[in-house]
CSV table of N, CA and C in Angstrom, one decimal:
chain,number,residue,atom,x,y,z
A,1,UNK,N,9.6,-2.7,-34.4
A,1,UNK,CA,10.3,-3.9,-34.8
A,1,UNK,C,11.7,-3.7,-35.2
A,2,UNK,N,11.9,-2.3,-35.9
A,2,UNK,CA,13.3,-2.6,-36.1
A,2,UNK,C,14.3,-1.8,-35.4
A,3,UNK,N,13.8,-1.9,-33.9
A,3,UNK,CA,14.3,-1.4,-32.8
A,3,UNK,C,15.1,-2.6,-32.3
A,4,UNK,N,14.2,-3.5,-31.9
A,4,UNK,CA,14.5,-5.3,-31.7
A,4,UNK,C,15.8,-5.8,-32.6
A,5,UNK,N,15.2,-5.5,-34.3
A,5,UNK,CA,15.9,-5.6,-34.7
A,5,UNK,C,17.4,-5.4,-35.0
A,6,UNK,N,17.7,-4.1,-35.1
A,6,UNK,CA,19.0,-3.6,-34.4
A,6,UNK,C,19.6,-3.6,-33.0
A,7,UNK,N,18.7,-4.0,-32.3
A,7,UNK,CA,19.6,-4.8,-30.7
A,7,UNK,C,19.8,-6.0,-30.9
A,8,UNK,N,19.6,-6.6,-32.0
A,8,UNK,CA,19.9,-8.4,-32.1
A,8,UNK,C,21.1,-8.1,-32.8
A,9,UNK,N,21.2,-6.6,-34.0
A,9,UNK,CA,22.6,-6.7,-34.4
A,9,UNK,C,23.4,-6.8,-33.6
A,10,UNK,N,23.3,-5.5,-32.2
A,10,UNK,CA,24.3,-5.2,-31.8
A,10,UNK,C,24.5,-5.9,-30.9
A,11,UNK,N,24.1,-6.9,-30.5
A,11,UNK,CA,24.3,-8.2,-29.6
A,11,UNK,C,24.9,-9.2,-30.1
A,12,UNK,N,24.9,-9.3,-31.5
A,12,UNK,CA,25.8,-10.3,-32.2
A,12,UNK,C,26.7,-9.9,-32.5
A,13,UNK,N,26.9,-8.5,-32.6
A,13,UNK,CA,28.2,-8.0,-33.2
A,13,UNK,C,28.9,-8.1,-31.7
A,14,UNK,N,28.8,-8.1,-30.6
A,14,UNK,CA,29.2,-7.6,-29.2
A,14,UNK,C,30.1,-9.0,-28.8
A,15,UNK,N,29.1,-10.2,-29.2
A,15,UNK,CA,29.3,-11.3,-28.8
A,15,UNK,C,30.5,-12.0,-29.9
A,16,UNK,N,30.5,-11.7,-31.3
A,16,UNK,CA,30.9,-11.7,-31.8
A,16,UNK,C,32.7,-11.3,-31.7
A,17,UNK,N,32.3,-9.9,-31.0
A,17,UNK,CA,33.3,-9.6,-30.4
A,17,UNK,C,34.5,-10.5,-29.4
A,18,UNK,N,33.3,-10.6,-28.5
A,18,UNK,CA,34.1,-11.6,-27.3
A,18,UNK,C,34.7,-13.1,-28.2
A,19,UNK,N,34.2,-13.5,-29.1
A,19,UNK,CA,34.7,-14.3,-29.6
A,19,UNK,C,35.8,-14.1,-29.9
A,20,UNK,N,35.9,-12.9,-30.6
A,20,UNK,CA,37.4,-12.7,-30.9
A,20,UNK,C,38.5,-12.9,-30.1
A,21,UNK,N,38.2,-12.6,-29.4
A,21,UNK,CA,39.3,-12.4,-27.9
A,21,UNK,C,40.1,-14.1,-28.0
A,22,UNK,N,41.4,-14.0,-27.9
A,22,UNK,CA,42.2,-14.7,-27.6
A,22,UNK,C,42.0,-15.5,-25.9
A,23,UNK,N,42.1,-16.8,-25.5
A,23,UNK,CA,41.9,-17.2,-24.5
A,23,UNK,C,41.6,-16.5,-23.4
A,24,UNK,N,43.1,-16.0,-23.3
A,24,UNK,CA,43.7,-15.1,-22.2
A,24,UNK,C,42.7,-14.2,-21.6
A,25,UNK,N,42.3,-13.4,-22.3
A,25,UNK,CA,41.1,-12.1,-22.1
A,25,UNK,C,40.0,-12.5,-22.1
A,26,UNK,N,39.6,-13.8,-22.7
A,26,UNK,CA,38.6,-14.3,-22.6
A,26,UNK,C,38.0,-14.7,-21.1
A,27,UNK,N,38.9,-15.5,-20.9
A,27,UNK,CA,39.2,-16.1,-19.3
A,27,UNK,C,38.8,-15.3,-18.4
A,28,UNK,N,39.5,-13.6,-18.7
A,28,UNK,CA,39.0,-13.0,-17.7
A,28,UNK,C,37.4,-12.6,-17.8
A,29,UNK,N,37.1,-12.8,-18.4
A,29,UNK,CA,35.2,-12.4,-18.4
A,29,UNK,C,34.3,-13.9,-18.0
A,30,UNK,N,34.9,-14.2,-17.2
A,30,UNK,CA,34.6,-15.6,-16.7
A,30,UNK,C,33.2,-15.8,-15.8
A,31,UNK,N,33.0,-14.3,-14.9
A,31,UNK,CA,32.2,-14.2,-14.3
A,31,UNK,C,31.0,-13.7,-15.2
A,32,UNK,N,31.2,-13.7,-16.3
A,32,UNK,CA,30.2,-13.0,-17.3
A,32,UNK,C,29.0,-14.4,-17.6
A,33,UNK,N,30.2,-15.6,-17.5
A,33,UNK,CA,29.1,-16.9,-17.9
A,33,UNK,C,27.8,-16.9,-16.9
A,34,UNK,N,27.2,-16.3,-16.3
A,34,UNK,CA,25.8,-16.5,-16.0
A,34,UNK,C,25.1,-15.5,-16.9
A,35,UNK,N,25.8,-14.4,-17.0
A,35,UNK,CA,24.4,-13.9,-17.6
A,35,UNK,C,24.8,-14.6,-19.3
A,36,UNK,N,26.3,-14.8,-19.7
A,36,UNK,CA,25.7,-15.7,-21.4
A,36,UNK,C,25.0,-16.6,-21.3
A,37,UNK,N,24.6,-17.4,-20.4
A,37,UNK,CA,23.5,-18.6,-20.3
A,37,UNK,C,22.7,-18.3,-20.1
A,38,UNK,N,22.0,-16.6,-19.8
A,38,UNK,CA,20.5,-16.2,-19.5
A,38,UNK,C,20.5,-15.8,-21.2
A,39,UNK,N,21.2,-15.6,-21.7
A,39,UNK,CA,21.0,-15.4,-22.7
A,39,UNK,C,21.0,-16.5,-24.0
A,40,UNK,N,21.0,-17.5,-23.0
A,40,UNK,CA,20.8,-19.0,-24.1
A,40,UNK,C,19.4,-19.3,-24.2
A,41,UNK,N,18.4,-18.2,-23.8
A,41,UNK,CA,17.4,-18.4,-23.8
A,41,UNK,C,16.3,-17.7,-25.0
A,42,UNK,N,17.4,-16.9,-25.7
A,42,UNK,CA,17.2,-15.8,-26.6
A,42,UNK,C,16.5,-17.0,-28.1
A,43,UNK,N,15.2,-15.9,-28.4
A,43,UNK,CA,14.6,-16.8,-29.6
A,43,UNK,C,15.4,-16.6,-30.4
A,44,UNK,N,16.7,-15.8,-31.1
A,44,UNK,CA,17.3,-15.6,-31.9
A,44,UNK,C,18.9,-16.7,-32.3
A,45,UNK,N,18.3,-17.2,-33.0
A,45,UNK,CA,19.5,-18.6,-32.9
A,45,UNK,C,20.5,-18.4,-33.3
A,46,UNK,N,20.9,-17.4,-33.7
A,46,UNK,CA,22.5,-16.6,-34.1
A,46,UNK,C,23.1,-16.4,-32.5
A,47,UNK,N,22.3,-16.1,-31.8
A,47,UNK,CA,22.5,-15.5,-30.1
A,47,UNK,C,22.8,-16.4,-29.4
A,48,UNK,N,22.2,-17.5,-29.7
A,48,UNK,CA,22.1,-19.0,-28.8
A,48,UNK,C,23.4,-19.5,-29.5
A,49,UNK,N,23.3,-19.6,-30.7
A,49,UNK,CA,25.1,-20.4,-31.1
A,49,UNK,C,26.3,-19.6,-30.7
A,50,UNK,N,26.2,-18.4,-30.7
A,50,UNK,CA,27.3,-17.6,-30.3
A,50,UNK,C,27.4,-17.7,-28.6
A,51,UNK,N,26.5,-17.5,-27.8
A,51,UNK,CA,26.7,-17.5,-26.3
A,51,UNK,C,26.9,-19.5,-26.3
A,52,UNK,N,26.2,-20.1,-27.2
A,52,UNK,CA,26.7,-21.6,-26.6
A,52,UNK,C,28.2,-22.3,-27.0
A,53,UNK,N,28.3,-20.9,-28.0
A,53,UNK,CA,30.6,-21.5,-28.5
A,53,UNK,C,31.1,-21.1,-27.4
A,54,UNK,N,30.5,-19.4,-26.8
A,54,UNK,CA,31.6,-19.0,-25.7
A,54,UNK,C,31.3,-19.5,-24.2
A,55,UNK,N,30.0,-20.1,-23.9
A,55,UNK,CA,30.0,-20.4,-22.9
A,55,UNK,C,31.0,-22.3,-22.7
A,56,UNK,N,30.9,-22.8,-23.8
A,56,UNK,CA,31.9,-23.8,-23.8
A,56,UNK,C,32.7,-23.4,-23.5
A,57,UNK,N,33.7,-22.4,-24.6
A,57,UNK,CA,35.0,-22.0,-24.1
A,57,UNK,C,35.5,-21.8,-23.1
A,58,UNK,N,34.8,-21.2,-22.0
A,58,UNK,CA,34.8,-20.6,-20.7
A,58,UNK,C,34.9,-22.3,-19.7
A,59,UNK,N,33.8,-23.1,-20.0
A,59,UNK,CA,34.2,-24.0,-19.2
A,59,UNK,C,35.5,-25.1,-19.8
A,60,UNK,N,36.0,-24.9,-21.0
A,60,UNK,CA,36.9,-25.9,-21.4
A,60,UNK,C,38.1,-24.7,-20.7
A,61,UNK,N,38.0,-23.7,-20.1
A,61,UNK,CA,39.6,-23.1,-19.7
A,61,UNK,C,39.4,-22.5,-18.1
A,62,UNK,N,38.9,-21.7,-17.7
A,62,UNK,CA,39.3,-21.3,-16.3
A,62,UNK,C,37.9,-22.1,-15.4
A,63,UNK,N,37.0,-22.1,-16.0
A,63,UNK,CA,35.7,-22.9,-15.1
A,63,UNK,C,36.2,-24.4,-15.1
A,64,UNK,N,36.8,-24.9,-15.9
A,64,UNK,CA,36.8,-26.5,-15.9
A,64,UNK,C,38.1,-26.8,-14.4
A,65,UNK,N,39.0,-25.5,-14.9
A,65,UNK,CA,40.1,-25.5,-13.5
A,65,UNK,C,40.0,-25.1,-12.6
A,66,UNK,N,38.4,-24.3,-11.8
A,66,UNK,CA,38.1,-24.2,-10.6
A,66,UNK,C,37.1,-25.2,-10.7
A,67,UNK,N,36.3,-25.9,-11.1
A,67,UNK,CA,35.5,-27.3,-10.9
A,67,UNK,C,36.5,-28.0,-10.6
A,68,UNK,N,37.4,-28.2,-11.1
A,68,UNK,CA,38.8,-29.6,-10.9
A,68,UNK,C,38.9,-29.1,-9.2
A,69,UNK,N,39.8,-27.9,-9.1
A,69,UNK,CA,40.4,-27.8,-8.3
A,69,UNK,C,39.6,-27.6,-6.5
A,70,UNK,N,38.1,-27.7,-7.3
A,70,UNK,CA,37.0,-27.7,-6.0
A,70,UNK,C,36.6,-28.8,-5.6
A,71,UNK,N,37.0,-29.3,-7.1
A,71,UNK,CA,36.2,-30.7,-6.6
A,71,UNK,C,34.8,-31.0,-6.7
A,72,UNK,N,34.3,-29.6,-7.8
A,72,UNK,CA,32.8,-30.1,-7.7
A,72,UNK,C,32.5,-30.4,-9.1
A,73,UNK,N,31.0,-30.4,-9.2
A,73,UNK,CA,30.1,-30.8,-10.2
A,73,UNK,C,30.2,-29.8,-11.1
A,74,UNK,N,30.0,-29.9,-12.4
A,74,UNK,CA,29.9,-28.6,-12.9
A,74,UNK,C,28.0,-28.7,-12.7
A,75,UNK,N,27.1,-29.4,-12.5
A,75,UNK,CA,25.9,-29.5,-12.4
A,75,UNK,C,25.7,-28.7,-10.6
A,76,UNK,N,25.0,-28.0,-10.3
A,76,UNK,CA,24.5,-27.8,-9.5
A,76,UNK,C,23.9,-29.0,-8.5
A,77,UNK,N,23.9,-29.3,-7.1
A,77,UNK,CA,22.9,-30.1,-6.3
A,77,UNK,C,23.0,-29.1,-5.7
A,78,UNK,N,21.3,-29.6,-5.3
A,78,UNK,CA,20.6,-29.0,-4.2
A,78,UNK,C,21.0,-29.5,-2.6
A,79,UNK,N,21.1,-28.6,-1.8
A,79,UNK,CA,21.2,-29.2,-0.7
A,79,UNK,C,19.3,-29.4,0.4
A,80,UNK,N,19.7,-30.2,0.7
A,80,UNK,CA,18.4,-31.0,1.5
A,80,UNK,C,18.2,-30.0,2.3
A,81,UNK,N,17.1,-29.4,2.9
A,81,UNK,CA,16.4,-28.4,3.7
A,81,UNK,C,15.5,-29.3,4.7
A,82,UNK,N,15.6,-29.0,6.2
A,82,UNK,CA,14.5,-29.7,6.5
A,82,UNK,C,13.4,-28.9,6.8
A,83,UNK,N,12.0,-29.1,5.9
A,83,UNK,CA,11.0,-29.1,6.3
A,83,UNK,C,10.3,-28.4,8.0
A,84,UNK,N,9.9,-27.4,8.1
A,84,UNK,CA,9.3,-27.2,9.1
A,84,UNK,C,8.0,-27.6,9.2
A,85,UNK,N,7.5,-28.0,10.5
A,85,UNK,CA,6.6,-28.4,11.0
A,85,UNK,C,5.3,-27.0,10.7
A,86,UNK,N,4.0,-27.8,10.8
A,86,UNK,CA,3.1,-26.4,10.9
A,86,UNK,C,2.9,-25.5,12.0
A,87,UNK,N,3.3,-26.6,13.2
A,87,UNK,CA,3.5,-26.1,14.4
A,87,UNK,C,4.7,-25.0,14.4
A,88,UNK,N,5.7,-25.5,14.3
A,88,UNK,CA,7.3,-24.2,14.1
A,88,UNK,C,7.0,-23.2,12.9
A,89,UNK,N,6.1,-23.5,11.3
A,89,UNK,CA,5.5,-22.1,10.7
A,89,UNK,C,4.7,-20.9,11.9
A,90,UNK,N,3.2,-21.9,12.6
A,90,UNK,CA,2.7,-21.0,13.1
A,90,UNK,C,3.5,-20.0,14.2
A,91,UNK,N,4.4,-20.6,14.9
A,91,UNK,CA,5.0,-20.5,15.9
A,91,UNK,C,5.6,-19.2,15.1
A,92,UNK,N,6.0,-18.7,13.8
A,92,UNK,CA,7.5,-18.3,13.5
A,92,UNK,C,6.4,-17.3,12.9
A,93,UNK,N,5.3,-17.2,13.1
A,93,UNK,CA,4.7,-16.0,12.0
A,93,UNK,C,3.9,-15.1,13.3
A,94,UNK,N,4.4,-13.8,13.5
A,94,UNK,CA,3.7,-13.0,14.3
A,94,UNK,C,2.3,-13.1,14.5
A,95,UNK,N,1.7,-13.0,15.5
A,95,UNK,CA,-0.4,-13.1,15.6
A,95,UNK,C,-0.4,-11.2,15.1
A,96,UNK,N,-1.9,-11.3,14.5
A,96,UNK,CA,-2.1,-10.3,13.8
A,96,UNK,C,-2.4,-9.4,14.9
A,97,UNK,N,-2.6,-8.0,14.9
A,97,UNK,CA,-3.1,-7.0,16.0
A,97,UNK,C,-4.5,-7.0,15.8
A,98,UNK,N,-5.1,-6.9,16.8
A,98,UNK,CA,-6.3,-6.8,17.0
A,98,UNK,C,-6.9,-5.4,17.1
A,99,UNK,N,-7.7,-4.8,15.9
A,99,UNK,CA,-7.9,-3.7,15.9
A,99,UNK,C,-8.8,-2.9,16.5
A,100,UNK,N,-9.6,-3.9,17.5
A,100,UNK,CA,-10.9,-3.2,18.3
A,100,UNK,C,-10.3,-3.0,19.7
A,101,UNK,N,-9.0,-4.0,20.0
A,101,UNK,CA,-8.1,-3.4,21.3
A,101,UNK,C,-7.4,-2.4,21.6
A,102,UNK,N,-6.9,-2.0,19.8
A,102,UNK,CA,-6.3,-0.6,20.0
A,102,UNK,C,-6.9,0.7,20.0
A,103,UNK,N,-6.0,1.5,20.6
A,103,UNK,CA,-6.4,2.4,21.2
A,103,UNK,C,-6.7,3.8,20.3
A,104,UNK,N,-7.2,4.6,19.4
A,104,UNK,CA,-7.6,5.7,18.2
A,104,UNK,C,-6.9,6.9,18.8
């Protein structure tokens, strides 16, 4: 337990850290925001407020200006897939070998 315990320090202190960071250098760990939001999943609510200030920050400065400038959502959509038939599955799945044809 207080193995756990001391990776929760040093995860706060870490994050903690990044906090510190002035915009600028913040910005650049921009591609970092997926994994702080896997980490908004942490039972430790010191961890969840800290990754939920910085993952704001991140989208109030370089994510909010590649959303702008894309033109997209900050929300994800799915794009529509069509459905294969059972006919085009069976079609697309190899027939099994028959093992009393082959040869030992």
């Amino acid at each position: 337990i207080s193995e756990t315990k001391r990776t929760t320090e040093l995860m706060c202190e870490l994050l903690d850290a990044f906090i510190g960071l002035d915009d600028p250098r913040l910005f650049t760990l921009a591609a970092l925001t997926p994994t702080f939001s896997a980490c908004m999943q942490s039972k430790n609510e010191g961890i969840r407020e800290r990754v939920h200030g910085l993952v704001q920050r991140m989208f109030k400065g370089p994510l909010s200006d590649r959303i702008k400038s894309e033109g997209k959502s900050p929300v994800a959509t799915k794009k529509k897939v069509a459905t294969p038939t059972p006919a085009e599955v069976a079609e697309a799945v190899p027939p099994i070998a028959d093992e009393s044809s082959e040869e030992s």
